[in-house]
PDB file of C-alpha atoms in Angstrom:
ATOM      1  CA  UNK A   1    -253.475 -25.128 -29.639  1.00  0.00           C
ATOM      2  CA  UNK A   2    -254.036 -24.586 -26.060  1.00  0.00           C
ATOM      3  CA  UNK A   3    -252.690 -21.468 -24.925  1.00  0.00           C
ATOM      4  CA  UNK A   4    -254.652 -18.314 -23.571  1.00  0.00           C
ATOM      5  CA  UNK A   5    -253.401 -14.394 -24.757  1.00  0.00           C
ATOM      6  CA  UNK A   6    -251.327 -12.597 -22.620  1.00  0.00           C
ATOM      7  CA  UNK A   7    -250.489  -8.969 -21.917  1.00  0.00           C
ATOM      8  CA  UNK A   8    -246.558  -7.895 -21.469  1.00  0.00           C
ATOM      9  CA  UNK A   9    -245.062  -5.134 -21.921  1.00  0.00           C
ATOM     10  CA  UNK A  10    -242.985  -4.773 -25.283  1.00  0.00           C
ATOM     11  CA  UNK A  11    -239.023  -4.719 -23.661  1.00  0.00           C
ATOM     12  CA  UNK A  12    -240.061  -8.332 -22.861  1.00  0.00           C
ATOM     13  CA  UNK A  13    -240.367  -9.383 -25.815  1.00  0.00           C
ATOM     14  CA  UNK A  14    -237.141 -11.027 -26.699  1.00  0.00           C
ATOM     15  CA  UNK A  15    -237.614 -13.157 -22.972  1.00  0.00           C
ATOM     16  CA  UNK A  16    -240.863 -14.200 -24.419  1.00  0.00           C
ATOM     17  CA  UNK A  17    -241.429 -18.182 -24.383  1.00  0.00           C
ATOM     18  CA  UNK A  18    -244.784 -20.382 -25.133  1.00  0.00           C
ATOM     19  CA  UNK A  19    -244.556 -21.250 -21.279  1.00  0.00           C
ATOM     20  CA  UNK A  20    -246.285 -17.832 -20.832  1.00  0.00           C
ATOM     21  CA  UNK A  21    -249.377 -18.613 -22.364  1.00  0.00           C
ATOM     22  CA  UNK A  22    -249.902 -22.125 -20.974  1.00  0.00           C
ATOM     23  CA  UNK A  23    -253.501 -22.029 -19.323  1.00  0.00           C
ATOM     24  CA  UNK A  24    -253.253 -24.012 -15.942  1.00  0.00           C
ATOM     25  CA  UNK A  25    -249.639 -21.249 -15.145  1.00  0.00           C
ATOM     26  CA  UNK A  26    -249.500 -18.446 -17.631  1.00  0.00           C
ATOM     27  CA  UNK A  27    -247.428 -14.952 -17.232  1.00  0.00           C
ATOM     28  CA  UNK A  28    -249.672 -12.079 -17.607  1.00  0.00           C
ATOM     29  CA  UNK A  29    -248.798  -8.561 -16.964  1.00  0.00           C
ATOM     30  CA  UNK A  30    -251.936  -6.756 -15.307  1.00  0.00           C
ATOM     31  CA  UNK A  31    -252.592  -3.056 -17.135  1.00  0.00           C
ATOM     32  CA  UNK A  32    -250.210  -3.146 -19.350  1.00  0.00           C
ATOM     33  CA  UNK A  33    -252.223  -2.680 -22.313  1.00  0.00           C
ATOM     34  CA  UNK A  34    -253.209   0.582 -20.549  1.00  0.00           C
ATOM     35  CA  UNK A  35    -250.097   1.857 -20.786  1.00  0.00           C
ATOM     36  CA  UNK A  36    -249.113   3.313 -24.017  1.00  0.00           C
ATOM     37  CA  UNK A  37    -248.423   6.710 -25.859  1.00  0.00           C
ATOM     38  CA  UNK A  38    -251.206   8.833 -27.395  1.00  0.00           C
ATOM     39  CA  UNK A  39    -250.955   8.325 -30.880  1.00  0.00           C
ATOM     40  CA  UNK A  40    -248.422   5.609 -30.795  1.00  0.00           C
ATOM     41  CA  UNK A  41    -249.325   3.616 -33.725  1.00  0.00           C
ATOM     42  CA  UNK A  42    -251.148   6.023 -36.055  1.00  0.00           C
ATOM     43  CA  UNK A  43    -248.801   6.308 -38.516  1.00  0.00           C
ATOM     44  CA  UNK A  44    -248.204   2.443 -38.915  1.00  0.00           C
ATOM     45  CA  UNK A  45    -251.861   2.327 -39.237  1.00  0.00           C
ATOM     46  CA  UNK A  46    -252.245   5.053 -41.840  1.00  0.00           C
ATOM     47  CA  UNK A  47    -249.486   3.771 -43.784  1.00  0.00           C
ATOM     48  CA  UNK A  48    -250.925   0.378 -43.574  1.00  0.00           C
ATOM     49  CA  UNK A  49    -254.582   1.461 -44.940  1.00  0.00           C
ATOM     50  CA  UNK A  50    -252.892   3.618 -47.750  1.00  0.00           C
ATOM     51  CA  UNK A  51    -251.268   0.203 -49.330  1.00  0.00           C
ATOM     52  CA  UNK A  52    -253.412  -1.823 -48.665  1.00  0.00           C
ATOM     53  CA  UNK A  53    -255.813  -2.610 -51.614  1.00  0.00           C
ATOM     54  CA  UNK A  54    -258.593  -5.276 -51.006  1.00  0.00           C
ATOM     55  CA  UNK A  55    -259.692  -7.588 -53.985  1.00  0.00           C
ATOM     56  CA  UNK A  56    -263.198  -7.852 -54.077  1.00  0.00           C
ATOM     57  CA  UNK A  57    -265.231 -10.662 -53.958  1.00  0.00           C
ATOM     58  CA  UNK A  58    -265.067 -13.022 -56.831  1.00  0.00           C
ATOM     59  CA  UNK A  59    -262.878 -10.159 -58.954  1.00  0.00           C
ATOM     60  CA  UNK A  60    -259.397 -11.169 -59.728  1.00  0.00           C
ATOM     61  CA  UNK A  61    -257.133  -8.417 -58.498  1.00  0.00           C
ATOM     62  CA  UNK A  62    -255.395  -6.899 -61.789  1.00  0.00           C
ATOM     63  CA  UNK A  63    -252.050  -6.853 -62.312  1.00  0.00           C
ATOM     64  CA  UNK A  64    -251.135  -2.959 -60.406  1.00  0.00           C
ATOM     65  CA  UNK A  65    -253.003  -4.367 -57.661  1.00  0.00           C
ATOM     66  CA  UNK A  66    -250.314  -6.145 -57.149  1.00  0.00           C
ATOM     67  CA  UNK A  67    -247.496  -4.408 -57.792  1.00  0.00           C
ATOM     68  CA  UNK A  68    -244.607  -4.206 -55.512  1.00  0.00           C
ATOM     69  CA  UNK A  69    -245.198  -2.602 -52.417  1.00  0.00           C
ATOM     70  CA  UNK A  70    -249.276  -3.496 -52.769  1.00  0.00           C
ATOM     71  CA  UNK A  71    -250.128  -5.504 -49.770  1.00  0.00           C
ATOM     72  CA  UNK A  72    -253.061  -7.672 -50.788  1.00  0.00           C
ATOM     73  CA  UNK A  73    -254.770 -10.316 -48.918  1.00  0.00           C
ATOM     74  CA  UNK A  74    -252.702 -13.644 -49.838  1.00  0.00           C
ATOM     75  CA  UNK A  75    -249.423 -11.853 -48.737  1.00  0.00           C
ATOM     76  CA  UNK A  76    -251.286 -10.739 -45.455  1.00  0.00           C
ATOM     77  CA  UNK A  77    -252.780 -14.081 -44.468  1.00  0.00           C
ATOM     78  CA  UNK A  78    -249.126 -15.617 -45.646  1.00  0.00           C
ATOM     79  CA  UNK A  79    -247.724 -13.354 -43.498  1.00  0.00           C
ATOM     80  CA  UNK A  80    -249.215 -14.211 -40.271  1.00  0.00           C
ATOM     81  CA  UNK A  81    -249.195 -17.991 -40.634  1.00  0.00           C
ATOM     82  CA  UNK A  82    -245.722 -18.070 -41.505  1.00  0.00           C
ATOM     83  CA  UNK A  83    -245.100 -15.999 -38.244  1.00  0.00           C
ATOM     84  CA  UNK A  84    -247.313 -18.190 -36.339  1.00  0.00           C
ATOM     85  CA  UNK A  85    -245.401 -21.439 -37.350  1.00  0.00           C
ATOM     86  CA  UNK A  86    -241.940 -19.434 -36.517  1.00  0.00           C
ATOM     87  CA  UNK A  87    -243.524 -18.001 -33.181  1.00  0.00           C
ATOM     88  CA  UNK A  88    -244.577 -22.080 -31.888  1.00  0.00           C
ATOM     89  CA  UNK A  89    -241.353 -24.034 -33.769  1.00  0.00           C
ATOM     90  CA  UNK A  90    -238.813 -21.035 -34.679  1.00  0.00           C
ATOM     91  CA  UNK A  91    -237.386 -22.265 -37.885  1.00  0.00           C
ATOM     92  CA  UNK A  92    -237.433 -19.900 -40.086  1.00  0.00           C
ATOM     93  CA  UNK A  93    -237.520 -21.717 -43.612  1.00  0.00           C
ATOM     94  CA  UNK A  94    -240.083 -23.929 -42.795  1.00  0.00           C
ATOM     95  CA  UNK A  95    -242.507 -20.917 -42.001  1.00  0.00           C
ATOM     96  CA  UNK A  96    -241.848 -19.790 -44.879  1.00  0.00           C
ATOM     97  CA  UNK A  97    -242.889 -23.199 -46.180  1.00  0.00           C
ATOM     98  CA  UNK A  98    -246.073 -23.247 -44.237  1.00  0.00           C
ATOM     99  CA  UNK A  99    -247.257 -19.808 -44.720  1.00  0.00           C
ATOM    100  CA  UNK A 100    -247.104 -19.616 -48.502  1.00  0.00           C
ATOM    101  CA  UNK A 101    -248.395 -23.039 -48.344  1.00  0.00           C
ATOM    102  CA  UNK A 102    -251.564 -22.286 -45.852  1.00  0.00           C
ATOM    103  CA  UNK A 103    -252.605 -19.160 -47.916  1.00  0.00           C
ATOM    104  CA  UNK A 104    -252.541 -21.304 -51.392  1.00  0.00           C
ATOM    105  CA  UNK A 105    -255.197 -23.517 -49.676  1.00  0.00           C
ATOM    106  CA  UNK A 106    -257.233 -20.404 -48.398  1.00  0.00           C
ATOM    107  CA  UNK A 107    -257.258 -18.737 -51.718  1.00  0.00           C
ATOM    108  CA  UNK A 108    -257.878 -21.986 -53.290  1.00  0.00           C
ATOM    109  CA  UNK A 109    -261.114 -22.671 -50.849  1.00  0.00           C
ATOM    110  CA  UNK A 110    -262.117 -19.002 -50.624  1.00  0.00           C
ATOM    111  CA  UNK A 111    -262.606 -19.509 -54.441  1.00  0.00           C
ATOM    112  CA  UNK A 112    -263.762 -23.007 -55.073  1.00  0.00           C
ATOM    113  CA  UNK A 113    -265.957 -22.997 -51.631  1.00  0.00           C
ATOM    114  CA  UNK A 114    -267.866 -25.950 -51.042  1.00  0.00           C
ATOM    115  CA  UNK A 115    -269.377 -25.937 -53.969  1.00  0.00           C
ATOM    116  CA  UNK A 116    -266.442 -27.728 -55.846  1.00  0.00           C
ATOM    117  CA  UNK A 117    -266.627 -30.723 -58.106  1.00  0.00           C
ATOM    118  CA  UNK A 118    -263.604 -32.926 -59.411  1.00  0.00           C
ATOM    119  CA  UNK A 119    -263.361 -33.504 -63.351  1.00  0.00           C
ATOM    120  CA  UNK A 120    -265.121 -36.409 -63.773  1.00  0.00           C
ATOM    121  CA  UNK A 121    -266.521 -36.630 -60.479  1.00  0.00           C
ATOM    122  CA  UNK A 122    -270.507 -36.453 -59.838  1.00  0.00           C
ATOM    123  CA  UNK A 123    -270.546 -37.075 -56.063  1.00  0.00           C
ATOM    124  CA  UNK A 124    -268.312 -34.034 -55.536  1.00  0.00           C
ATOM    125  CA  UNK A 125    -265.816 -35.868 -53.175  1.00  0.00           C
ATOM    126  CA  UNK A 126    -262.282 -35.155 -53.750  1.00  0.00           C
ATOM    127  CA  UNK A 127    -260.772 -38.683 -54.788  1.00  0.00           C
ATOM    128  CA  UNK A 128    -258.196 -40.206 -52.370  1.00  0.00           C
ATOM    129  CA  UNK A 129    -254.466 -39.189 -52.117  1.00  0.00           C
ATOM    130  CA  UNK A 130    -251.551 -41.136 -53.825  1.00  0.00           C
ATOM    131  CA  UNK A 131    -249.879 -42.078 -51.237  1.00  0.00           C
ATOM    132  CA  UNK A 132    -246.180 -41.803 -51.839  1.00  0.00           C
ATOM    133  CA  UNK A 133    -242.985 -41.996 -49.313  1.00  0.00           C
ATOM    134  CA  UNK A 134    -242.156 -38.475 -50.650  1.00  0.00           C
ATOM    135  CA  UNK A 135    -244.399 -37.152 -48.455  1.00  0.00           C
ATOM    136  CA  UNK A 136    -246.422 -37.671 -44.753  1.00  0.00           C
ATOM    137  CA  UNK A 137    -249.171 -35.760 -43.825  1.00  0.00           C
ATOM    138  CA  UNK A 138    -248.801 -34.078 -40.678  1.00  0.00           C
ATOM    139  CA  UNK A 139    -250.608 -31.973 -38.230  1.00  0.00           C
ATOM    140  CA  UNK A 140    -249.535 -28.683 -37.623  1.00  0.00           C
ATOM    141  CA  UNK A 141    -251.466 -26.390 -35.133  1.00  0.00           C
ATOM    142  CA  UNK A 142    -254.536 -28.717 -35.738  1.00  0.00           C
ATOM    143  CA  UNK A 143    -254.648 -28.974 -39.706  1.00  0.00           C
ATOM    144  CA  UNK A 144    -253.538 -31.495 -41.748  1.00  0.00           C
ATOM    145  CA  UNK A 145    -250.639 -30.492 -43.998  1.00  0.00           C
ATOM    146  CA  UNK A 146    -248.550 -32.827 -46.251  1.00  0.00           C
ATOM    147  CA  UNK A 147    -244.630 -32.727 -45.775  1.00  0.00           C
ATOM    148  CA  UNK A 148    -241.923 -33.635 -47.940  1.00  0.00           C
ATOM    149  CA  UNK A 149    -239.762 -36.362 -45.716  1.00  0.00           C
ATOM    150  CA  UNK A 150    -236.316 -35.252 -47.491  1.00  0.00           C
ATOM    151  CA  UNK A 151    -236.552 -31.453 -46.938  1.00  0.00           C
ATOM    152  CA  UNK A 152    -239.488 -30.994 -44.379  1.00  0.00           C
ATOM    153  CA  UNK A 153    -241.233 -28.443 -46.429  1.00  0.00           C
ATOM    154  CA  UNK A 154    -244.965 -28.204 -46.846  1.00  0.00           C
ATOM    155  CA  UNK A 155    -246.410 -29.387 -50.064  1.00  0.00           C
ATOM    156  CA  UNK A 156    -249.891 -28.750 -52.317  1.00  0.00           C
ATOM    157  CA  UNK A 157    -250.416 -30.513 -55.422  1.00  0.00           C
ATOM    158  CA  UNK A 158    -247.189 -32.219 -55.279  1.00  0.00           C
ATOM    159  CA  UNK A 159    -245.163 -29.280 -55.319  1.00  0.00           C
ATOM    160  CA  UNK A 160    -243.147 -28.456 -52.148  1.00  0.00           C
ATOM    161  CA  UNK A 161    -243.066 -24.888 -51.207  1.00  0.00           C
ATOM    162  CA  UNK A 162    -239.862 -23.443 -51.190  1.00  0.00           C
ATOM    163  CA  UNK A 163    -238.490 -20.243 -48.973  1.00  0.00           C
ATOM    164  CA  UNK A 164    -237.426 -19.069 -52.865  1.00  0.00           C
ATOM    165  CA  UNK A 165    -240.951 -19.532 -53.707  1.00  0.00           C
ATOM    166  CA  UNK A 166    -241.909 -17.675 -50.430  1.00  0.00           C
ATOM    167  CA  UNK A 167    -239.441 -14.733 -51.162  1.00  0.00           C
ATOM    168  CA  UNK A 168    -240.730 -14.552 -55.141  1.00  0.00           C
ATOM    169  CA  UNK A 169    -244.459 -14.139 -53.602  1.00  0.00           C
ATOM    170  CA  UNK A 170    -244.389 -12.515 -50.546  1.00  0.00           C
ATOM    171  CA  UNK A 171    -241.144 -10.564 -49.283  1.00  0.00           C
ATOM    172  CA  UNK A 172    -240.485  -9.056 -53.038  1.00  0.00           C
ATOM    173  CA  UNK A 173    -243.397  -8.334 -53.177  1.00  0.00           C
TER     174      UNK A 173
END
């Protein structure tokens, strides 16, 4: 995506468009970021570091890891590219699509790495894609992604991810 960060101050917020951050004419707000209250966000931040609990390298987090109200990192990393896709296209189900969707392939890389090898496959690369007309792949904010043509949400493995599916996961949670 080509867009540059910008500065505004927060009762802008709801004005806010893409338009701002467009390189060759963005809308930046000069010292803004110097205004603020002492303390502002320290208890936002303390509250955040007291739930969240990391899973370690290679370690499966166990099961009150994840208990409700347990932020781990597949529901942050879900979080933020579901509100990336709503920021840049503002629908809200399909984020929800794309999110859960983007952090199953993270998790599934983080864990498999490059050092993953089909069944039954001795080169190591990943045999070609059915092609179906269930599904297109598209490009969304420069990856690849597979869509379902009927509903529009994002698929892996031939599943579609569902806002249900997002809610079960991630809000509930």
């Amino acid at each position: 995506m080509d867009y540059v960060t910008v500065c505004f101050s927060p009762d802008k917020l709801s004005k806010f468009s893409l338009d701002w951050a467009n390189p060759d004419s963005f809308i930046h707000e000069e010292r803004v970021y110097e205004r603020y209250e002492k303390d502002e966000a320290k208890e936002l931040i303390e509250r955040a570091l007291m739930e969240y609990k990391p899973s370690h390298e290679g370690v499966k987090p166990k099961k009150e890891e994840t208990a409700e109200g347990k932020i781990v990192r597949f529901q942050v990393m879900d979080i933020l590219e579901a509100a990336r896709y709503y920021v840049l296209y503002g629908d809200l189900d399909k984020a929800k699509s794309f999110g859960l969707n983007r952090a199953i392939f993270y998790a599934w890389a983080k864990y498999y790495g490059r050092e993953y090898v089909p069944k039954g496959s001795k080169t190591g690369i990943l045999p070609e894609i059915k092609k179906s007309e269930d599904k297109i792949s598209t490009e969304v904010t420069g990856e690849s992604v597979y869509q379902d043509v009927k509903t529009g949400y994002y698929i892996i493995g031939d599943k579609p991810q569902i806002p249900e599916d997002y809610d079960k996961e991630i809000k509930n949670k």
